Amino acid sequence: MADSSAGSERFLRGEAAMRRLTGGDPALSRAMAQADEVTPDLARFVVEFVFGELYSRTGLDPQRRHLVTLSCLISLGETEELRVHLGLALNTGLSPDEIVEAILHTAAYVGFPRAVAATRVAREVFIDKGIIGSGDQ
Amino acid sequence: MADSSAGSERFLRGEAAMRRLTGGDPALSRAMAQADEVTPDLARFVVEFVFGELYSRTGLDPQRRHLVTLSCLISLGETEELRVHLGLALNTGLSPDEIVEAILHTAAYVGFPRAVAATRVAREVFIDKGIIGSGDQ
Amino acid sequence: MADSSAGSERFLRGEAAMRRLTGGDPALSRAMAQADEVTPDLARFVVEFVFGELYSRTGLDPQRRHLVTLSCLISLGETEELRVHLGLALNTGLSPDEIVEAILHTAAYVGFPRAVAATRVAREVFIDKGIIGSGDQ
Amino acid sequence: MADSSAGSERFLRGEAAMRRLTGGDPALSRAMAQADEVTPDLARFVVEFVFGELYSRTGLDPQRRHLVTLSCLISLGETEELRVHLGLALNTGLSPDEIVEAILHTAAYVGFPRAVAATRVAREVFIDKGIIGSGDQ
Amino acid sequence: MADSSAGSERFLRGEAAMRRLTGGDPALSRAMAQADEVTPDLARFVVEFVFGELYSRTGLDPQRRHLVTLSCLISLGETEELRVHLGLALNTGLSPDEIVEAILHTAAYVGFPRAVAATRVAREVFIDKGIIGSGDQ
Amino acid sequence: MADSSAGSERFLRGEAAMRRLTGGDPALSRAMAQADEVTPDLARFVVEFVFGELYSRTGLDPQRRHLVTLSCLISLGETEELRVHLGLALNTGLSPDEIVEAILHTAAYVGFPRAVAATRVAREVFIDKGIIGSGDQ
């Protein structure tokens, strides 16, 4: 009943949610490991609060929840974090077409530059996962 | 086949999408009518491009599409537009619980102030629609 | 030649630029007077740096310079400041049509919600100045 | 040792931090009570995570921590939340002069409009608390 | 009168506007070609709506219109898109000095960091086009 | 008594403030030198206004002032400028732990992605300065 054991429980629930979403892809853990060198607490908050609380909730199915995540990241223009979450979004079963459709839709709300930047990142993720060919780049 | 008739076609498709989404609620048209006094073209672009193109696409079901809309508006902190789209989101069949869940989720990505501001607007919309009581406000 | 007299010179140049742009309209001075109660230095920086330095430069004609101002304020969603600067933009000789055209254009870059919000403010300013009728509001 | 009791512990710590910071001022609780009608979980996250975790940490003294809070809120342009936190910042012992100085400083980084908007809110809070006279408004 | 032919007309007008603005510079087409691999529709919307509608309008001369574009992109901090549009802005006949003057001016409204970041991009574009020497970098 | 000599005085004060803050580290001057090739006036405004006015004020001690700077830059997501100012913040005597604590705190207000991005930059700065080991990167 010490707070740390409680943290632990939340932490374990967060880790389980992360495992489910990343499906073994190390991109998120790698990003977190780097943050860990600077502050273990940021990584812990991400696991406990973001994954242990928010992603563990059941009021929104995982695909819908990830559409919210992607839309926020596109709005912010945070392309590095978007790259990681595009992979996670695919793991929830969102199709590449739905993801692209969501990106297109954001153009009306946050403008074309953010949507174009997101498409650029999606292209790299889709090439990386063999969803589209690498073209002549 | 003049461009204006083409505009017309897109415009009609946009109007149909708006009718479907607003379900007769005049809030959106009223906002558009005001913009119209200043520039009929902005209202036309909203009808033709935003509703006639984006909301008329089928690659994302209407509820998911509106989660993208809401997330962008919460990220921007555009509370007036959010108020209108919370009503439209309910019309797509998104439940108040799902909407609240989406708002909660944005706290991790765009911070608590935007999520709290969105909750304040959702509260007013939900009271307005009789979804929650008006409390002691 | 003490720094304060130098400030003075810049300050006088800033005041002259403000007078030119406001054309006697007290909206800007009133906003500044309120800030003054809290900190005279913010108002001084606005006069000395923003008006005494930037608006006193000649590398961009006053109308073009104000298009930059308006676009930044629309992008930020800062509607109160936008209201003041819409008045100043008209004073530079930018026509209401050019201003509306600029607002429309921003929709592509910062999204429709910011453009719609700016149109709402422009409508109020234009009614206030008798540029458009007050409609049935 | 069930998670809810752990939540409780964190929650109690968060409530203690809030009491310390608000010094009995009901503004924050009132805002939270409204959010509560829509979703008790947002208010709980604010208490548990924001106050129970972040504001309960000791690595940054309360005045410095609140300067970070104020700067973020000014940067976002979230004036309602800023109003509440200006009150809390005064309660940490930050002087009105230091707060004004911080607002002035943000002008260089997020531009004058955000700094002017923050000064407007600070003026209202300072009048409300009798720190400055209400002038002739 | 099928919608696609209408799209075509708008599309052709958009392509003409793009040709006029890019003056044969492939930077924009290259960016669009990459987006095309992910979604042909985003590129189509950019051509049809952004260039076929907005840039084809006559209410604001091309130089003034591009000042609006640049200001929005500086405000957003979207440096990649800014790089492309700095080239297009030069093609409209805006002088390097006017562009630099516009960037300077944004410092007051969106802060020095965005203005400094824009200056960094402008420097690269200007070196690339032989407008300034490449210094000792 | 000419304005330029006044500029000079301000300029010298600004240079002194910069020297104090950079402690000889050339990162800031290098960034400014590049801007100088494009426009000497931006660099001059940074020296005269940002350092000669704001950083030369005494109403907020240098460490507190730099917490405001860092928080604004984290909120904006301006990582290049943040990198420079993390170095300056250390020079004011802010400890790495306080800086990390401030970054953690921003997560609540501007969301985890900005805080994670800031942590990534802090990690690089801390490695560069030998504050933390370079790990296995």
PDB file of N, CA and C in Angstrom, chain F residues 77-130:
ATOM      1  N   GLY F  77       7.938  24.536 -29.131  1.00  0.00           N
ATOM      2  CA  GLY F  77       8.583  23.439 -29.853  1.00  0.00           C
ATOM      3  C   GLY F  77       9.757  23.909 -30.688  1.00  0.00           C
ATOM      4  N   GLU F  78      10.394  25.015 -30.284  1.00  0.00           N
ATOM      5  CA  GLU F  78      11.535  25.550 -31.049  1.00  0.00           C
ATOM      6  C   GLU F  78      12.826  24.935 -30.513  1.00  0.00           C
ATOM      7  N   THR F  79      13.163  23.748 -31.005  1.00  0.00           N
ATOM      8  CA  THR F  79      14.246  22.982 -30.397  1.00  0.00           C
ATOM      9  C   THR F  79      15.636  23.570 -30.663  1.00  0.00           C
ATOM     10  N   GLU F  80      15.857  24.204 -31.798  1.00  0.00           N
ATOM     11  CA  GLU F  80      17.188  24.765 -32.047  1.00  0.00           C
ATOM     12  C   GLU F  80      17.505  25.894 -31.067  1.00  0.00           C
ATOM     13  N   GLU F  81      16.556  26.794 -30.915  1.00  0.00           N
ATOM     14  CA  GLU F  81      16.732  27.902 -29.969  1.00  0.00           C
ATOM     15  C   GLU F  81      16.809  27.360 -28.533  1.00  0.00           C
ATOM     16  N   LEU F  82      16.042  26.308 -28.269  1.00  0.00           N
ATOM     17  CA  LEU F  82      16.075  25.695 -26.935  1.00  0.00           C
ATOM     18  C   LEU F  82      17.475  25.166 -26.623  1.00  0.00           C
ATOM     19  N   ARG F  83      18.100  24.558 -27.611  1.00  0.00           N
ATOM     20  CA  ARG F  83      19.451  24.011 -27.428  1.00  0.00           C
ATOM     21  C   ARG F  83      20.402  25.120 -26.948  1.00  0.00           C
ATOM     22  N   VAL F  84      20.367  26.259 -27.624  1.00  0.00           N
ATOM     23  CA  VAL F  84      21.234  27.372 -27.230  1.00  0.00           C
ATOM     24  C   VAL F  84      20.905  27.828 -25.803  1.00  0.00           C
ATOM     25  N   HIS F  85      19.617  27.958 -25.509  1.00  0.00           N
ATOM     26  CA  HIS F  85      19.246  28.511 -24.205  1.00  0.00           C
ATOM     27  C   HIS F  85      19.399  27.515 -23.059  1.00  0.00           C
ATOM     28  N   LEU F  86      19.444  26.218 -23.355  1.00  0.00           N
ATOM     29  CA  LEU F  86      19.759  25.260 -22.290  1.00  0.00           C
ATOM     30  C   LEU F  86      21.192  25.504 -21.814  1.00  0.00           C
ATOM     31  N   GLY F  87      22.082  25.786 -22.746  1.00  0.00           N
ATOM     32  CA  GLY F  87      23.459  26.129 -22.371  1.00  0.00           C
ATOM     33  C   GLY F  87      23.506  27.397 -21.531  1.00  0.00           C
ATOM     34  N   LEU F  88      22.778  28.417 -21.952  1.00  0.00           N
ATOM     35  CA  LEU F  88      22.758  29.676 -21.206  1.00  0.00           C
ATOM     36  C   LEU F  88      22.135  29.473 -19.820  1.00  0.00           C
ATOM     37  N   ALA F  89      21.101  28.655 -19.759  1.00  0.00           N
ATOM     38  CA  ALA F  89      20.433  28.397 -18.476  1.00  0.00           C
ATOM     39  C   ALA F  89      21.414  27.771 -17.487  1.00  0.00           C
ATOM     40  N   LEU F  90      22.227  26.829 -17.974  1.00  0.00           N
ATOM     41  CA  LEU F  90      23.256  26.234 -17.103  1.00  0.00           C
ATOM     42  C   LEU F  90      24.233  27.314 -16.635  1.00  0.00           C
ATOM     43  N   ASN F  91      24.569  28.234 -17.535  1.00  0.00           N
ATOM     44  CA  ASN F  91      25.497  29.317 -17.166  1.00  0.00           C
ATOM     45  C   ASN F  91      24.931  30.260 -16.098  1.00  0.00           C
ATOM     46  N   THR F  92      23.623  30.357 -15.993  1.00  0.00           N
ATOM     47  CA  THR F  92      23.044  31.196 -14.929  1.00  0.00           C
ATOM     48  C   THR F  92      23.154  30.523 -13.571  1.00  0.00           C
ATOM     49  N   GLY F  93      23.516  29.228 -13.599  1.00  0.00           N
ATOM     50  CA  GLY F  93      23.606  28.497 -12.347  1.00  0.00           C
ATOM     51  C   GLY F  93      22.414  27.600 -12.085  1.00  0.00           C
ATOM     52  N   LEU F  94      21.452  27.589 -13.000  1.00  0.00           N
ATOM     53  CA  LEU F  94      20.374  26.602 -12.869  1.00  0.00           C
ATOM     54  C   LEU F  94      21.026  25.223 -12.958  1.00  0.00           C
ATOM     55  N   SER F  95      20.664  24.328 -12.071  1.00  0.00           N
ATOM     56  CA  SER F  95      21.260  22.998 -12.100  1.00  0.00           C
ATOM     57  C   SER F  95      20.569  22.145 -13.163  1.00  0.00           C
ATOM     58  N   PRO F  96      21.277  21.150 -13.690  1.00  0.00           N
ATOM     59  CA  PRO F  96      20.637  20.225 -14.632  1.00  0.00           C
ATOM     60  C   PRO F  96      19.340  19.646 -14.054  1.00  0.00           C
ATOM     61  N   ASP F  97      19.347  19.371 -12.749  1.00  0.00           N
ATOM     62  CA  ASP F  97      18.147  18.798 -12.140  1.00  0.00           C
ATOM     63  C   ASP F  97      16.972  19.769 -12.178  1.00  0.00           C
ATOM     64  N   GLU F  98      17.244  21.039 -11.941  1.00  0.00           N
ATOM     65  CA  GLU F  98      16.153  22.019 -11.999  1.00  0.00           C
ATOM     66  C   GLU F  98      15.616  22.151 -13.419  1.00  0.00           C
ATOM     67  N   ILE F  99      16.530  22.111 -14.380  1.00  0.00           N
ATOM     68  CA  ILE F  99      16.115  22.229 -15.778  1.00  0.00           C
ATOM     69  C   ILE F  99      15.227  21.050 -16.170  1.00  0.00           C
ATOM     70  N   VAL F 100      15.671  19.869 -15.775  1.00  0.00           N
ATOM     71  CA  VAL F 100      14.888  18.663 -16.082  1.00  0.00           C
ATOM     72  C   VAL F 100      13.529  18.734 -15.392  1.00  0.00           C
ATOM     73  N   GLU F 101      13.540  19.213 -14.173  1.00  0.00           N
ATOM     74  CA  GLU F 101      12.300  19.350 -13.411  1.00  0.00           C
ATOM     75  C   GLU F 101      11.332  20.307 -14.126  1.00  0.00           C
ATOM     76  N   ALA F 102      11.873  21.386 -14.654  1.00  0.00           N
ATOM     77  CA  ALA F 102      11.040  22.343 -15.389  1.00  0.00           C
ATOM     78  C   ALA F 102      10.455  21.699 -16.646  1.00  0.00           C
ATOM     79  N   ILE F 103      11.285  20.931 -17.345  1.00  0.00           N
ATOM     80  CA  ILE F 103      10.801  20.258 -18.562  1.00  0.00           C
ATOM     81  C   ILE F 103       9.659  19.304 -18.210  1.00  0.00           C
ATOM     82  N   LEU F 104       9.887  18.486 -17.172  1.00  0.00           N
ATOM     83  CA  LEU F 104       8.841  17.554 -16.711  1.00  0.00           C
ATOM     84  C   LEU F 104       7.534  18.298 -16.456  1.00  0.00           C
ATOM     85  N   HIS F 105       7.651  19.442 -15.782  1.00  0.00           N
ATOM     86  CA  HIS F 105       6.467  20.196 -15.386  1.00  0.00           C
ATOM     87  C   HIS F 105       5.660  20.676 -16.600  1.00  0.00           C
ATOM     88  N   THR F 106       6.374  21.029 -17.677  1.00  0.00           N
ATOM     89  CA  THR F 106       5.648  21.527 -18.855  1.00  0.00           C
ATOM     90  C   THR F 106       4.726  20.471 -19.460  1.00  0.00           C
ATOM     91  N   ALA F 107       5.014  19.190 -19.205  1.00  0.00           N
ATOM     92  CA  ALA F 107       4.177  18.122 -19.785  1.00  0.00           C
ATOM     93  C   ALA F 107       2.705  18.336 -19.463  1.00  0.00           C
ATOM     94  N   ALA F 108       2.419  18.819 -18.262  1.00  0.00           N
ATOM     95  CA  ALA F 108       1.029  19.028 -17.863  1.00  0.00           C
ATOM     96  C   ALA F 108       0.372  20.153 -18.660  1.00  0.00           C
ATOM     97  N   TYR F 109       1.171  21.104 -19.080  1.00  0.00           N
ATOM     98  CA  TYR F 109       0.592  22.314 -19.675  1.00  0.00           C
ATOM     99  C   TYR F 109       0.633  22.335 -21.195  1.00  0.00           C
ATOM    100  N   VAL F 110       1.691  21.799 -21.766  1.00  0.00           N
ATOM    101  CA  VAL F 110       1.756  21.793 -23.233  1.00  0.00           C
ATOM    102  C   VAL F 110       1.800  20.372 -23.795  1.00  0.00           C
ATOM    103  N   GLY F 111       1.645  19.374 -22.933  1.00  0.00           N
ATOM    104  CA  GLY F 111       1.570  17.994 -23.396  1.00  0.00           C
ATOM    105  C   GLY F 111       2.913  17.279 -23.405  1.00  0.00           C
ATOM    106  N   PHE F 112       2.838  15.952 -23.392  1.00  0.00           N
ATOM    107  CA  PHE F 112       4.056  15.146 -23.346  1.00  0.00           C
ATOM    108  C   PHE F 112       4.943  15.277 -24.585  1.00  0.00           C
ATOM    109  N   PRO F 113       4.390  15.421 -25.786  1.00  0.00           N
ATOM    110  CA  PRO F 113       5.301  15.463 -26.947  1.00  0.00           C
ATOM    111  C   PRO F 113       6.308  16.605 -26.868  1.00  0.00           C
ATOM    112  N   ARG F 114       5.892  17.780 -26.468  1.00  0.00           N
ATOM    113  CA  ARG F 114       6.822  18.902 -26.337  1.00  0.00           C
ATOM    114  C   ARG F 114       7.843  18.608 -25.235  1.00  0.00           C
ATOM    115  N   ALA F 115       7.390  18.015 -24.122  1.00  0.00           N
ATOM    116  CA  ALA F 115       8.305  17.705 -23.017  1.00  0.00           C
ATOM    117  C   ALA F 115       9.311  16.632 -23.435  1.00  0.00           C
ATOM    118  N   VAL F 116       8.848  15.643 -24.188  1.00  0.00           N
ATOM    119  CA  VAL F 116       9.755  14.588 -24.658  1.00  0.00           C
ATOM    120  C   VAL F 116      10.771  15.172 -25.637  1.00  0.00           C
ATOM    121  N   ALA F 117      10.312  16.036 -26.536  1.00  0.00           N
ATOM    122  CA  ALA F 117      11.228  16.671 -27.495  1.00  0.00           C
ATOM    123  C   ALA F 117      12.273  17.517 -26.766  1.00  0.00           C
ATOM    124  N   ALA F 118      11.842  18.218 -25.725  1.00  0.00           N
ATOM    125  CA  ALA F 118      12.776  19.045 -24.950  1.00  0.00           C
ATOM    126  C   ALA F 118      13.783  18.176 -24.209  1.00  0.00           C
ATOM    127  N   THR F 119      13.325  17.040 -23.706  1.00  0.00           N
ATOM    128  CA  THR F 119      14.228  16.126 -23.001  1.00  0.00           C
ATOM    129  C   THR F 119      15.300  15.594 -23.945  1.00  0.00           C
ATOM    130  N   ARG F 120      14.892  15.319 -25.181  1.00  0.00           N
ATOM    131  CA  ARG F 120      15.842  14.848 -26.194  1.00  0.00           C
ATOM    132  C   ARG F 120      16.944  15.899 -26.426  1.00  0.00           C
ATOM    133  N   VAL F 121      16.553  17.155 -26.525  1.00  0.00           N
ATOM    134  CA  VAL F 121      17.544  18.218 -26.720  1.00  0.00           C
ATOM    135  C   VAL F 121      18.411  18.368 -25.464  1.00  0.00           C
ATOM    136  N   ALA F 122      17.784  18.323 -24.295  1.00  0.00           N
ATOM    137  CA  ALA F 122      18.541  18.451 -23.042  1.00  0.00           C
ATOM    138  C   ALA F 122      19.569  17.336 -22.932  1.00  0.00           C
ATOM    139  N   ARG F 123      19.177  16.141 -23.343  1.00  0.00           N
ATOM    140  CA  ARG F 123      20.112  15.005 -23.299  1.00  0.00           C
ATOM    141  C   ARG F 123      21.352  15.300 -24.133  1.00  0.00           C
ATOM    142  N   GLU F 124      21.140  15.847 -25.334  1.00  0.00           N
ATOM    143  CA  GLU F 124      22.279  16.147 -26.205  1.00  0.00           C
ATOM    144  C   GLU F 124      23.164  17.234 -25.596  1.00  0.00           C
ATOM    145  N   VAL F 125      22.532  18.263 -25.039  1.00  0.00           N
ATOM    146  CA  VAL F 125      23.306  19.340 -24.409  1.00  0.00           C
ATOM    147  C   VAL F 125      24.073  18.805 -23.196  1.00  0.00           C
ATOM    148  N   PHE F 126      23.419  17.971 -22.404  1.00  0.00           N
ATOM    149  CA  PHE F 126      24.060  17.449 -21.191  1.00  0.00           C
ATOM    150  C   PHE F 126      25.221  16.514 -21.560  1.00  0.00           C
ATOM    151  N   ILE F 127      25.061  15.728 -22.606  1.00  0.00           N
ATOM    152  CA  ILE F 127      26.163  14.862 -23.062  1.00  0.00           C
ATOM    153  C   ILE F 127      27.324  15.735 -23.536  1.00  0.00           C
ATOM    154  N   ASP F 128      26.984  16.723 -24.326  1.00  0.00           N
ATOM    155  CA  ASP F 128      27.963  17.656 -24.870  1.00  0.00           C
ATOM    156  C   ASP F 128      28.794  18.326 -23.777  1.00  0.00           C
ATOM    157  N   LYS F 129      28.155  18.621 -22.670  1.00  0.00           N
ATOM    158  CA  LYS F 129      28.841  19.311 -21.579  1.00  0.00           C
ATOM    159  C   LYS F 129      29.393  18.336 -20.541  1.00  0.00           C
ATOM    160  N   GLY F 130      29.301  17.034 -20.835  1.00  0.00           N
ATOM    161  CA  GLY F 130      29.829  16.049 -19.905  1.00  0.00           C
ATOM    162  C   GLY F 130      29.010  15.890 -18.642  1.00  0.00           C
TER     163      GLY F 130
END
